[in-house]
Amino acid sequence: MKVQAVVQEPPKKDVRKPRSENVGLDQTGAFFVDHTCIDCDTCRYMAPDFFKRKNSQSAVLAQPETKEQRLQAFQALLSCPTYSIHVADKDREAQQEAEESFPRNVYGLDNVFHCGFHSELSFGCASYLVTRPEGNVLVDVPRFVPKLLKRIQAMGGAKYIFLTHRDDVAEHAKWAKALGAERIMHVGETNAQQGTDQVEVKLEGEGPWPLPDGSGDMQIVLTPGHTEHHCCLVYEAQKVLFSGDHLATDSVGEWTTATSPDKGKLGITRRFNWWQVGKQVESCEKLAAFDWVHVLPGHGRPGSVDDAADRKHQIQLLVERETARGLGHLEFDHSGIMPE
Ligand code: SF4
């Protein structure tokens, strides 16, 4: 059965007006979401107390009050790939503080940062920066924003840009040029249309691969499934898995509900699988053998496991869940509805 999305399209002239689901619009400095939201989930995991899913798009269901809360809401506003979040009254100072907060630390790791500023060209994927003495690494790319570029340059720039797969490349050429960075991507994901045939380092074969300079703290792992030559990056020094679109927690609520025992657990998103679910599940099993506890995805929610035993346990649960759903060739309805 095909399930159709239920978003009511407003007249074109009204698409930038507040959705009726937003609350507290009469408050000074109220935030709101307009009708152009692409339901990417970014604002909901960055500022979960204020942004929620309602009728297949995001809305502000509680207004931020304190300075810290408003900073969080502004960070979500700046990261929205479609500029769908607005604030009723200008607050230049707060917005500037939010701009300067990126790249922002994740998980309290002193050298791993979320870049914010998600790009619509990569369907709103998250990108990350790792700063390290051997040379910084940018994982996928954010929107090309001069202020963010300056911040990244001030943090040492980037020696490499690792591109997980073809969906999340956005303005890779601009970033590579501005940072003087070498792009790394599996040759099977490159193409002339996106300009990725010009990347400096094309991975061939099945890996795993170290970074081109031979530094041993990072490994690139081939994880076919979401796309045919999708790759992940394991940063062993901080036990971080940069998982691209391969693996996430609670990605789009596809495998959990608010009360599900699987809430917050690792999973894959079938709705956006473009190649083979069976292979994606196999690749998850392969990843269980690497040493990571934090998952930083391109799409889907970041998360952590407790330790190696929990990592293996959660992957095992994932394999059992997906096997029960069927791993053969499936016709996906990519317009399906996520739970609220
Ligand atoms: S970040 Fe923007 S596009 Fe993504 S869910 Fe929020 S409002 Fe929608």
XYZ file of C-alpha atoms and ligand atoms in Angstrom:
348
model
C 0.000 0.000 0.000
C 1.320 3.428 -0.881
C 1.195 5.976 1.909
C 1.000 9.580 0.830
C 2.430 12.514 2.763
C -0.262 14.732 4.230
C 1.375 18.152 4.128
C -1.155 20.763 3.019
C 0.519 23.086 0.532
C -0.256 26.760 1.230
C -0.533 29.257 -1.641
C 2.971 30.108 -2.913
C 2.933 33.641 -1.493
C 2.325 32.237 2.001
C 5.053 29.591 2.180
C 7.261 31.763 4.380
C 4.475 32.496 6.846
C 4.231 30.599 10.151
C 2.652 27.165 10.099
C -0.494 27.138 12.185
C 1.055 24.472 14.444
C 3.562 26.957 15.959
C 2.656 28.213 19.431
C 3.463 31.384 21.343
C 3.690 33.605 18.281
C 2.440 36.600 20.254
C 5.566 36.528 22.459
C 8.360 39.004 21.838
C 11.140 37.349 19.860
C 9.018 34.300 19.039
C 10.532 31.617 16.820
C 8.443 29.888 14.170
C 8.731 27.363 11.341
C 7.295 28.157 7.912
C 5.760 25.869 5.280
C 9.045 25.125 3.453
C 10.310 22.725 6.137
C 11.635 19.523 4.511
C 11.252 17.531 7.731
C 14.993 16.812 8.002
C 14.871 16.523 11.829
C 17.874 18.819 12.411
C 16.123 21.422 14.578
C 14.351 18.705 16.560
C 17.552 17.049 17.720
C 19.488 20.301 18.146
C 16.798 22.021 20.228
C 14.407 19.230 21.205
C 12.602 21.184 23.909
C 11.237 23.684 21.398
C 11.019 22.083 17.953
C 8.741 19.084 17.463
C 7.224 17.194 14.572
C 3.609 18.042 13.929
C 1.682 17.030 10.798
C 4.782 15.894 8.913
C 6.843 19.058 9.415
C 8.520 20.833 12.311
C 6.899 23.513 14.439
C 7.798 25.457 17.558
C 5.712 23.835 20.272
C 7.329 25.746 23.155
C 9.097 29.091 22.919
C 12.644 29.364 24.320
C 12.814 31.764 27.255
C 16.294 31.987 28.749
C 19.474 33.213 27.064
C 20.798 29.633 26.828
C 17.525 28.378 25.389
C 17.458 31.140 22.786
C 21.060 30.348 21.827
C 20.031 26.738 21.237
C 17.055 27.823 19.108
C 19.277 30.189 17.098
C 21.759 27.354 16.500
C 18.883 25.310 15.076
C 17.737 28.292 12.995
C 21.212 28.680 11.471
C 21.462 24.955 10.779
C 18.110 24.654 9.019
C 19.023 23.795 5.405
C 15.954 25.491 3.927
C 15.899 28.680 6.040
C 12.489 27.574 7.296
C 12.975 28.826 10.870
C 12.410 32.496 11.645
C 12.371 34.774 14.626
C 9.750 37.500 14.851
C 12.017 40.263 16.145
C 15.630 40.783 15.153
C 18.097 39.827 17.875
C 21.409 40.533 16.210
C 23.479 39.908 19.322
C 22.002 36.465 20.005
C 22.260 35.476 16.363
C 25.899 36.529 16.249
C 26.638 34.512 19.364
C 25.043 31.484 17.698
C 27.025 32.038 14.491
C 30.240 32.166 16.475
C 29.360 29.003 18.397
C 30.009 26.876 15.288
C 31.821 24.571 14.922
C 30.569 23.451 18.335
C 31.887 20.632 20.504
C 30.047 17.345 20.551
C 29.948 14.839 23.401
C 32.418 16.967 25.340
C 35.198 15.670 23.063
C 37.733 18.453 22.933
C 38.602 18.073 19.245
C 35.387 16.882 17.577
C 32.936 19.525 16.368
C 29.565 19.782 14.632
C 29.790 22.456 11.922
C 26.090 23.417 11.871
C 24.873 25.317 8.771
C 23.397 22.256 7.047
C 23.063 22.586 3.294
C 19.940 21.924 1.280
C 22.252 20.678 -1.492
C 23.070 17.675 0.681
C 19.473 17.271 1.870
C 20.454 18.843 5.184
C 23.287 16.501 6.170
C 25.408 17.279 9.241
C 29.137 17.775 8.811
C 31.895 17.545 11.394
C 35.396 18.832 11.978
C 38.146 16.919 13.772
C 41.138 18.985 14.861
C 44.371 17.026 15.318
C 48.123 17.674 15.166
C 48.489 15.568 12.001
C 46.014 17.841 10.163
C 42.321 18.572 10.579
C 39.658 16.520 8.849
C 36.283 17.812 7.675
C 33.715 15.029 7.386
C 31.226 15.859 4.614
C 30.612 19.563 4.123
C 28.301 22.231 5.518
C 26.710 25.107 3.601
C 29.444 27.361 2.245
C 29.260 30.304 4.657
C 32.211 32.762 4.763
C 31.853 33.263 8.538
C 32.052 29.529 9.137
C 35.003 29.270 6.770
C 36.843 31.889 8.837
C 36.096 29.999 12.050
C 37.373 26.736 10.562
C 40.471 28.497 9.243
C 41.074 29.940 12.708
C 40.926 26.378 14.053
C 43.661 25.266 11.668
C 41.687 24.745 8.445
C 41.440 21.227 7.066
C 44.016 18.961 5.488
C 41.412 16.497 4.245
C 37.719 16.535 3.402
C 36.310 13.043 3.728
C 33.119 12.570 1.685
C 31.078 9.616 2.892
C 28.995 9.163 -0.255
C 27.368 10.915 -3.157
C 24.320 12.385 -1.353
C 26.268 14.514 1.087
C 28.791 16.358 -1.084
C 27.030 19.771 -1.406
C 29.573 22.528 -2.177
C 32.608 20.262 -1.759
C 34.655 22.004 -4.464
C 34.261 25.456 -2.854
C 35.319 24.112 0.535
C 38.288 22.230 -0.919
C 39.498 25.317 -2.747
C 38.998 27.694 0.184
C 40.730 25.367 2.649
C 43.349 23.956 0.280
C 42.160 20.526 1.392
C 42.385 17.180 -0.391
C 39.043 15.464 -0.847
C 38.810 11.725 -0.203
C 35.975 9.629 -1.620
C 35.414 6.119 -2.906
C 35.770 6.096 -6.682
C 32.436 4.283 -6.967
C 30.626 7.301 -5.488
C 32.239 9.902 -7.746
C 30.660 11.369 -10.871
C 31.072 14.280 -13.261
C 27.645 15.759 -12.562
C 28.508 16.555 -8.952
C 32.126 17.356 -9.792
C 33.320 14.583 -7.517
C 35.245 13.068 -10.428
C 37.733 15.836 -9.561
C 38.372 14.749 -5.953
C 42.057 14.442 -5.183
C 42.042 10.987 -3.520
C 39.879 8.226 -4.984
C 39.660 5.092 -2.879
C 39.596 1.827 -4.777
C 38.858 -1.690 -3.603
C 37.399 -2.721 -0.279
C 39.643 -1.119 2.356
C 39.854 -0.379 5.181
C 42.158 2.510 4.351
C 44.245 4.833 6.561
C 44.317 8.521 5.652
C 46.611 9.223 2.678
C 49.390 10.559 4.945
C 49.425 7.222 6.760
C 48.351 8.635 10.131
C 47.026 5.687 12.063
C 44.283 7.194 14.245
C 41.611 7.107 11.537
C 40.351 4.311 9.334
C 38.004 4.562 6.387
C 35.660 1.582 6.168
C 33.651 0.557 3.109
C 30.010 0.212 4.208
C 27.900 -0.568 1.141
C 24.127 -0.534 1.492
C 22.657 2.964 1.614
C 24.594 3.510 -1.618
C 26.861 1.007 -3.317
C 30.212 2.432 -2.192
C 29.248 4.368 0.915
C 32.133 4.705 3.405
C 32.329 5.524 7.122
C 35.229 7.002 9.055
C 36.315 5.516 12.375
C 38.292 7.917 14.572
C 39.736 5.477 17.032
C 41.529 8.012 19.238
C 38.152 9.362 20.420
C 36.080 6.248 19.642
C 33.902 8.133 17.162
C 32.172 6.644 14.134
C 31.315 9.173 11.430
C 28.581 7.123 9.873
C 27.298 9.211 6.952
C 23.848 7.899 6.048
C 24.652 4.356 7.075
C 23.837 4.145 10.780
C 22.243 6.480 13.332
C 20.118 6.472 16.445
C 16.399 7.196 16.300
C 17.035 8.521 12.817
C 13.598 9.565 11.742
C 11.580 7.618 14.228
C 11.415 4.828 11.650
C 12.244 1.968 13.954
C 11.096 3.438 17.252
C 8.197 5.240 18.821
C 8.214 7.502 21.866
C 7.582 4.502 24.096
C 9.518 1.882 22.149
C 12.210 -0.102 23.999
C 14.402 0.560 20.918
C 14.271 4.335 21.489
C 17.756 5.795 21.320
C 19.176 2.555 19.896
C 21.152 2.127 16.678
C 19.282 1.586 13.455
C 19.178 2.137 9.715
C 16.707 4.116 7.650
C 15.017 2.015 5.006
C 12.974 4.927 3.765
C 16.114 6.490 2.300
C 17.960 3.362 1.226
C 18.987 3.856 -2.407
C 20.754 0.511 -2.969
C 20.373 -2.662 -0.868
C 19.046 -3.004 2.670
C 20.582 -6.463 3.051
C 24.035 -5.067 2.269
C 23.484 -2.151 4.656
C 22.723 -4.585 7.458
C 25.813 -6.663 6.581
C 27.912 -3.502 6.716
C 26.547 -2.719 10.181
C 27.763 -6.117 11.360
C 31.173 -5.362 9.895
C 31.332 -2.035 11.763
C 30.658 -3.718 15.099
C 34.241 -5.017 15.038
C 35.713 -1.498 15.057
C 36.374 0.459 18.229
C 33.768 3.241 18.568
C 31.158 4.306 21.091
C 29.903 7.610 19.599
C 27.973 7.775 16.327
C 27.931 11.038 14.387
C 25.752 10.583 11.305
C 25.153 12.790 8.277
C 21.434 12.145 8.432
C 19.739 10.849 11.529
C 20.376 11.496 15.161
C 23.769 11.284 16.841
C 24.070 8.817 19.691
C 26.351 6.699 21.839
C 26.630 3.155 23.078
C 27.914 2.363 26.569
C 30.918 0.259 25.585
C 32.090 -2.455 23.195
C 29.637 -4.999 24.583
C 26.707 -2.592 24.173
C 27.863 -1.742 20.644
C 27.806 -5.415 19.671
C 24.482 -5.943 21.437
C 22.812 -3.013 19.674
C 24.115 -4.095 16.273
C 22.797 -7.583 16.985
C 19.368 -6.112 17.820
C 19.496 -4.087 14.604
C 20.314 -7.188 12.549
C 17.490 -9.167 14.159
C 14.985 -6.336 13.698
C 15.870 -5.754 10.046
C 16.058 -9.462 9.239
C 12.547 -9.854 10.635
C 11.410 -7.032 8.342
C 12.962 -8.795 5.327
C 16.285 -8.223 3.578
C 15.396 -9.134 0.003
C 14.760 -6.707 -2.811
C 12.018 -4.371 -1.633
C 10.046 -1.652 -3.325
C 10.275 1.335 -1.026
C 7.782 4.085 -0.755
C 10.091 7.022 -0.175
C 7.207 9.347 0.566
C 6.191 7.451 3.710
C 5.091 9.201 6.863
C 7.223 9.336 9.983
C 5.646 9.117 13.410
C 5.145 12.429 15.200
S 15.819 22.093 10.375
Fe 14.435 23.194 8.994
S 13.929 21.733 7.381
Fe 14.833 20.568 9.050
S 13.083 19.859 10.260
Fe 13.756 21.809 11.160
S 12.559 23.402 10.167
Fe 12.370 21.549 8.952
